[in-house]
């Protein structure tokens, strides 16, 4: 089994601006020749189908999904896997989430290390903090975006 990296964070509404970059579905690493990676949007949708089976209260939000895709692309482009910006020490995604919806609470799951949605999802559900975000009854909407083997789940509650 591949090593899958995880990071989870749930906060009450705060954060600085996110640098916007165009999202690319180009894989970060080359897959074995017999395996074709899922395009980023397809990987994100598969992750949502798995998430919504576990927690059917979570509605898909397209704006959150676009924001999550931009975040995944940004993390890949700077070779980072952290909720916090190295310069500010804060998570820059929450202001961009607020551009989508006005929320009371928000959370973020990061996962990296596979382009198989089932592997990524199982890793999230095996982690108490990530599972907590997915199952949190306070979260009502989710958007998922991927770039290569990096996926970002953004959750909001009202």
XYZ file of N, CA and C in Angstrom:
474
model
N 0.842 -1.183 0.000
C 0.000 0.000 0.000
C 0.882 1.239 0.000
N 0.473 2.247 -0.745
C 1.227 3.490 -0.809
C 1.063 4.283 0.476
N 2.053 5.107 0.750
C 1.950 6.016 1.885
C 1.078 7.192 1.479
N 0.024 7.428 2.248
C -0.883 8.525 1.962
C -0.769 9.533 3.079
N -0.517 10.785 2.712
C -0.383 11.864 3.682
C -1.737 12.499 3.930
N -1.984 12.884 5.192
C -3.248 13.490 5.573
C -3.004 14.716 6.423
N -3.916 15.661 6.354
C -3.909 16.813 7.250
C -5.347 17.287 7.391
N -5.772 17.557 8.618
C -7.155 18.016 8.852
C -7.153 19.262 9.708
N -8.142 20.106 9.478
C -8.277 21.326 10.261
C -9.734 21.746 10.228
N -10.245 22.110 11.367
C -11.589 22.691 11.447
C -11.454 23.958 12.274
N -12.062 25.023 11.823
C -11.954 26.300 12.520
C -13.280 27.036 12.469
N -13.345 28.063 13.260
C -14.455 29.007 13.161
C -13.929 30.187 12.360
N -14.636 30.566 11.332
C -14.395 31.626 10.378
C -13.235 32.580 10.590
N -12.063 32.321 10.024
C -10.996 33.296 9.899
C -9.979 32.886 8.851
N -9.195 33.878 8.315
C -8.015 33.626 7.496
C -7.743 34.685 6.437
N -6.475 34.782 5.972
C -6.109 35.718 4.921
C -6.389 35.174 3.518
N -6.120 35.983 2.501
C -6.455 35.647 1.114
C -5.606 34.523 0.550
N -6.188 33.800 -0.401
C -5.526 32.698 -1.093
C -5.064 33.194 -2.457
N -3.834 32.884 -2.815
C -3.328 33.207 -4.135
C -4.018 32.311 -5.152
N -4.644 32.897 -6.156
C -5.368 32.113 -7.149
C -4.449 31.706 -8.285
N -4.476 30.434 -8.626
C -3.741 29.887 -9.758
C -4.700 29.019 -10.550
N -4.436 28.830 -11.818
C -5.303 27.942 -12.581
C -5.012 26.501 -12.180
N -6.077 25.712 -12.061
C -5.910 24.324 -11.635
C -5.576 23.459 -12.833
N -4.665 22.557 -12.633
C -4.249 21.641 -13.672
C -4.546 20.228 -13.217
N -4.957 19.364 -14.124
C -5.209 17.981 -13.762
C -4.003 17.095 -14.060
N -2.891 17.707 -14.383
C -1.700 16.943 -14.714
C -1.180 16.233 -13.466
N -0.870 14.930 -13.578
C -0.397 14.185 -12.408
C 0.934 14.720 -11.893
N 1.109 14.630 -10.587
C 2.347 15.076 -9.961
C 3.447 14.049 -10.200
N 3.114 12.781 -10.141
C 4.075 11.715 -10.398
C 3.553 10.866 -11.543
N 4.422 10.177 -12.226
C 3.999 9.319 -13.320
C 3.435 8.015 -12.765
N 2.230 7.619 -13.195
C 1.664 6.355 -12.755
C 2.343 5.195 -13.488
N 2.215 3.979 -12.974
C 2.714 2.826 -13.727
C 2.063 2.814 -15.110
N 2.756 2.320 -16.134
C 2.240 2.386 -17.504
C 0.854 1.757 -17.668
N 0.510 0.745 -16.881
C -0.776 0.068 -17.031
C -1.919 0.799 -16.329
N -1.608 1.852 -15.590
C -2.631 2.556 -14.816
C -2.758 3.982 -15.332
N -3.963 4.368 -15.693
C -4.219 5.743 -16.107
C -4.831 6.496 -14.931
N -4.244 7.620 -14.515
C -4.824 8.364 -13.400
C -6.161 8.984 -13.803
N -7.030 9.112 -12.828
C -8.295 9.800 -13.080
C -8.017 11.281 -13.291
N -8.712 11.918 -14.228
C -8.591 13.373 -14.323
C -8.998 13.991 -12.981
N -8.467 15.156 -12.685
C -8.684 15.787 -11.386
C -10.162 15.934 -11.040
N -10.988 16.373 -11.991
C -12.417 16.558 -11.705
C -13.099 15.231 -11.419
N -12.721 14.202 -12.140
C -13.311 12.886 -11.920
C -12.902 12.330 -10.555
N -11.638 12.517 -10.191
C -11.166 12.078 -8.875
C -11.943 12.799 -7.779
N -12.154 14.092 -7.931
C -12.898 14.864 -6.944
C -14.340 14.363 -6.837
N -14.977 14.097 -7.966
C -16.368 13.600 -7.947
C -16.452 12.219 -7.297
N -15.472 11.365 -7.583
C -15.455 10.044 -6.951
C -15.281 10.170 -5.437
N -14.424 11.093 -5.030
C -14.248 11.345 -3.589
C -15.560 11.821 -2.976
N -16.305 12.658 -3.707
C -17.588 13.128 -3.186
C -18.587 11.980 -3.060
N -18.657 11.112 -4.061
C -19.590 9.989 -3.985
C -19.312 9.130 -2.754
N -18.045 8.894 -2.472
C -17.684 8.116 -1.278
C -18.049 8.875 -0.001
N -17.775 10.175 0.010
C -18.073 11.011 1.176
C -19.571 11.074 1.432
N -20.359 11.258 0.370
C -21.808 11.407 0.552
C -22.486 10.091 0.931
N -21.871 8.969 0.605
C -22.413 7.686 1.084
C -22.276 7.595 2.595
N -21.156 8.082 3.099
C -20.886 8.053 4.537
C -21.702 9.114 5.273
N -21.829 10.294 4.659
C -22.557 11.393 5.275
C -23.463 12.053 4.223
N -24.685 11.537 4.064
C -25.581 12.059 3.028
C -26.061 13.490 3.270
N -25.801 14.042 4.443
C -26.182 15.447 4.717
C -25.316 16.432 3.948
N -24.129 16.019 3.525
C -23.202 16.934 2.853
C -23.608 17.159 1.393
N -24.021 18.362 1.095
C -24.391 18.732 -0.276
C -23.151 19.256 -1.011
N -23.043 18.910 -2.283
C -21.954 19.398 -3.138
C -22.149 20.888 -3.390
N -21.050 21.643 -3.323
C -21.088 23.067 -3.644
C -20.010 23.329 -4.696
N -20.438 23.758 -5.863
C -19.508 23.943 -6.992
C -18.467 25.020 -6.717
N -18.854 26.093 -6.060
C -17.889 27.151 -5.749
C -16.825 26.635 -4.781
N -17.244 25.882 -3.773
C -16.265 25.282 -2.861
C -15.356 24.309 -3.601
N -15.918 23.569 -4.550
C -15.114 22.622 -5.329
C -14.052 23.355 -6.157
N -14.439 24.469 -6.787
C -13.451 25.260 -7.550
C -12.372 25.805 -6.622
N -12.778 26.278 -5.442
C -11.818 26.803 -4.462
C -10.877 25.694 -3.993
N -11.424 24.506 -3.768
C -10.607 23.365 -3.349
C -9.618 22.961 -4.447
N -10.060 23.012 -5.719
C -9.168 22.674 -6.831
C -8.022 23.680 -6.944
N -8.328 24.954 -6.771
C -7.297 25.990 -6.796
C -6.307 25.752 -5.649
N -6.831 25.419 -4.488
C -5.967 25.156 -3.316
C -5.073 23.948 -3.572
N -5.626 22.862 -4.109
C -4.829 21.661 -4.400
C -3.723 21.994 -5.399
N -4.063 22.736 -6.443
C -3.069 23.113 -7.443
C -1.967 23.975 -6.826
N -2.365 24.898 -5.965
C -1.393 25.770 -5.305
C -0.448 24.951 -4.423
N -0.992 24.033 -3.639
C -0.150 23.210 -2.767
C 0.852 22.383 -3.575
N 0.382 21.823 -4.695
C 1.275 21.052 -5.563
C 2.334 21.966 -6.176
N 1.930 23.151 -6.625
C 2.867 24.051 -7.317
C 3.985 24.553 -6.409
N 3.713 24.668 -5.104
C 4.763 25.126 -4.185
C 5.363 23.959 -3.400
N 4.987 22.738 -3.796
C 5.488 21.518 -3.156
C 5.265 21.562 -1.643
N 4.042 21.876 -1.257
C 3.683 21.997 0.156
C 2.540 21.054 0.487
N 2.470 20.670 1.743
C 1.358 19.859 2.216
C 1.057 20.292 3.637
N 0.507 21.480 3.761
C 0.247 22.065 5.073
C -0.967 22.968 5.003
N -1.716 23.007 6.096
C -2.848 23.936 6.177
C -2.356 25.367 6.308
N -1.206 25.550 6.884
C -0.720 26.887 7.231
C 0.306 27.394 6.220
N 0.185 28.664 5.887
C 1.140 29.333 5.021
C 2.441 29.525 5.795
N 3.564 29.192 5.179
C 4.858 29.296 5.865
C 5.171 30.728 6.299
N 4.764 31.708 5.520
C 5.083 33.105 5.837
C 4.205 33.683 6.945
N 2.895 33.339 6.924
C 1.973 33.963 7.878
C 1.594 33.063 9.049
N 1.755 31.751 8.878
C 1.343 30.819 9.915
C -0.162 30.608 9.967
N -0.886 31.167 9.002
C -2.354 31.045 8.967
C -2.783 30.232 7.754
N -4.001 29.704 7.831
C -4.565 29.001 6.681
C -5.202 30.032 5.756
N -4.727 30.124 4.518
C -5.215 31.166 3.609
C -6.535 30.851 2.911
N -7.128 29.696 3.130
C -8.280 29.289 2.334
C -9.611 29.885 2.808
N -9.707 30.286 4.056
C -11.020 30.652 4.592
C -11.617 31.928 3.992
N -10.804 32.879 3.612
C -11.343 34.060 2.931
C -11.943 33.678 1.577
N -11.311 32.750 0.889
C -11.830 32.305 -0.407
C -13.122 31.509 -0.216
N -13.213 30.736 0.857
C -14.466 30.026 1.146
C -15.577 31.049 1.358
N -15.271 32.125 2.081
C -16.275 33.151 2.361
C -16.762 33.818 1.069
N -15.944 33.840 0.031
C -16.393 34.364 -1.260
C -17.455 33.460 -1.886
N -17.463 32.190 -1.490
C -18.478 31.248 -1.981
C -19.751 31.321 -1.147
N -19.585 31.217 0.165
C -20.728 31.186 1.078
C -20.335 31.851 2.391
N -21.327 32.440 3.047
C -21.099 33.003 4.377
C -21.313 31.869 5.375
N -20.283 31.498 6.097
C -20.353 30.319 6.954
C -20.137 30.664 8.422
N -20.588 29.757 9.278
C -20.346 29.858 10.715
C -19.098 29.056 11.083
N -18.976 27.867 10.517
C -17.810 27.016 10.742
C -17.329 26.467 9.408
N -16.037 26.179 9.338
C -15.461 25.607 8.126
C -14.354 24.640 8.514
N -14.081 23.709 7.635
C -13.018 22.738 7.866
C -12.350 22.380 6.561
N -11.168 21.812 6.684
C -10.392 21.432 5.507
C -9.701 20.106 5.773
N -9.836 19.178 4.844
C -9.054 17.943 4.846
C -8.117 17.985 3.649
N -6.875 17.601 3.856
C -5.900 17.460 2.781
C -5.478 15.999 2.719
N -5.334 15.491 1.525
C -4.816 14.138 1.358
C -3.938 14.097 0.111
N -2.893 13.287 0.184
C -1.939 13.215 -0.925
C -1.245 11.863 -0.905
N -0.993 11.316 -2.072
C -0.204 10.097 -2.123
C -0.785 9.003 -3.000
N -1.957 9.233 -3.584
C -2.564 8.231 -4.450
C -3.541 8.936 -5.381
N -3.743 8.356 -6.561
C -4.791 8.879 -7.429
C -5.976 7.912 -7.460
N -6.020 7.001 -6.485
C -7.133 6.068 -6.328
C -8.082 6.632 -5.278
N -9.304 7.015 -5.671
C -10.216 7.641 -4.718
C -10.537 6.760 -3.514
N -10.626 5.458 -3.722
C -10.935 4.559 -2.597
C -9.790 4.535 -1.582
N -8.550 4.528 -2.057
C -7.399 4.568 -1.140
C -7.370 5.886 -0.363
N -7.564 6.980 -1.064
C -7.561 8.292 -0.400
C -8.678 8.379 0.625
N -9.859 7.928 0.239
C -11.008 8.021 1.140
C -10.825 7.126 2.371
N -10.333 5.918 2.160
C -10.105 5.005 3.291
C -9.092 5.621 4.252
N -8.051 6.247 3.739
C -7.060 6.904 4.604
C -7.715 8.023 5.418
N -8.594 8.788 4.778
C -9.297 9.853 5.504
C -10.175 9.272 6.612
N -10.911 8.226 6.285
C -11.827 7.649 7.274
C -11.090 6.910 8.390
N -9.867 6.477 8.139
C -9.066 5.811 9.184
C -8.421 6.805 10.142
N -8.463 8.086 9.812
C -7.889 9.132 10.657
C -9.008 9.801 11.458
N -8.925 9.789 12.800
C -10.011 10.368 13.607
C -10.336 11.827 13.272
N -9.338 12.668 13.044
C -9.628 14.081 12.780
C -10.274 14.282 11.404
N -9.834 13.521 10.408
C -10.422 13.631 9.071
C -11.833 13.059 9.050
N -11.982 11.912 9.692
C -13.310 11.310 9.813
C -14.249 12.283 10.538
N -13.715 12.961 11.550
C -14.507 13.938 12.285
C -15.044 15.039 11.395
N -14.223 15.549 10.489
C -14.701 16.578 9.555
C -15.775 16.015 8.627
N -15.540 14.822 8.088
C -16.496 14.217 7.158
C -17.840 13.947 7.840
N -17.811 13.507 9.092
C -19.033 13.122 9.785
C -19.633 14.238 10.639
N -18.969 15.370 10.756
C -19.429 16.460 11.624
C -20.844 16.910 11.224
N -21.814 16.819 12.148
C -23.176 17.226 11.819
C -23.313 18.737 11.604
N -22.309 19.503 12.003
C -22.336 20.948 11.788
C -21.972 21.358 10.374
N -21.376 20.459 9.616
C -21.030 20.754 8.229
C -22.174 20.312 7.319
N -22.572 21.221 6.411
C -23.710 20.957 5.536
C -23.348 20.908 4.058
N -22.212 21.526 3.702
C -21.783 21.550 2.304
C -20.318 21.155 2.222
N -19.967 20.596 1.063
C -18.581 20.221 0.810
C -18.249 20.523 -0.646
N -16.998 20.854 -0.865
C -16.449 20.968 -2.209
C -15.115 20.246 -2.193
N -14.847 19.484 -3.221
C -13.606 18.711 -3.281
C -12.910 19.048 -4.587
N -11.623 19.314 -4.504
C -10.819 19.599 -5.684
C -9.507 18.860 -5.596
N -9.012 18.415 -6.735
C -7.775 17.633 -6.771
C -6.834 18.176 -7.841
N -5.574 17.901 -7.645
C -4.538 18.186 -8.629
C -3.513 17.073 -8.487
N -3.376 16.240 -9.513
C -2.490 15.092 -9.392
C -2.974 14.182 -8.283
N -2.090 13.893 -7.331
C -2.454 13.004 -6.225
C -2.813 13.777 -4.955
N -3.044 15.070 -5.071
C -3.403 15.919 -3.926
C -4.875 16.300 -4.030
N -5.637 16.013 -2.973
C -7.051 16.393 -2.934
C -7.326 17.228 -1.690
N -8.198 18.205 -1.851
C -8.607 19.097 -0.770
C -10.118 18.988 -0.625
N -10.569 18.752 0.602
C -11.991 18.764 0.917
C -12.248 20.012 1.754
N -13.207 20.838 1.338
C -13.590 22.020 2.094
C -15.026 21.847 2.575
N -15.238 22.055 3.865
C -16.544 21.862 4.495
C -17.023 23.194 5.073
N -18.340 23.429 5.028
C -18.915 24.600 5.687
C -20.214 24.223 6.393
N -20.500 24.986 7.440
C -21.752 24.863 8.164
C -22.280 26.247 8.462
N -23.592 26.351 8.663
C -24.238 27.643 8.840
C -24.853 27.783 10.214
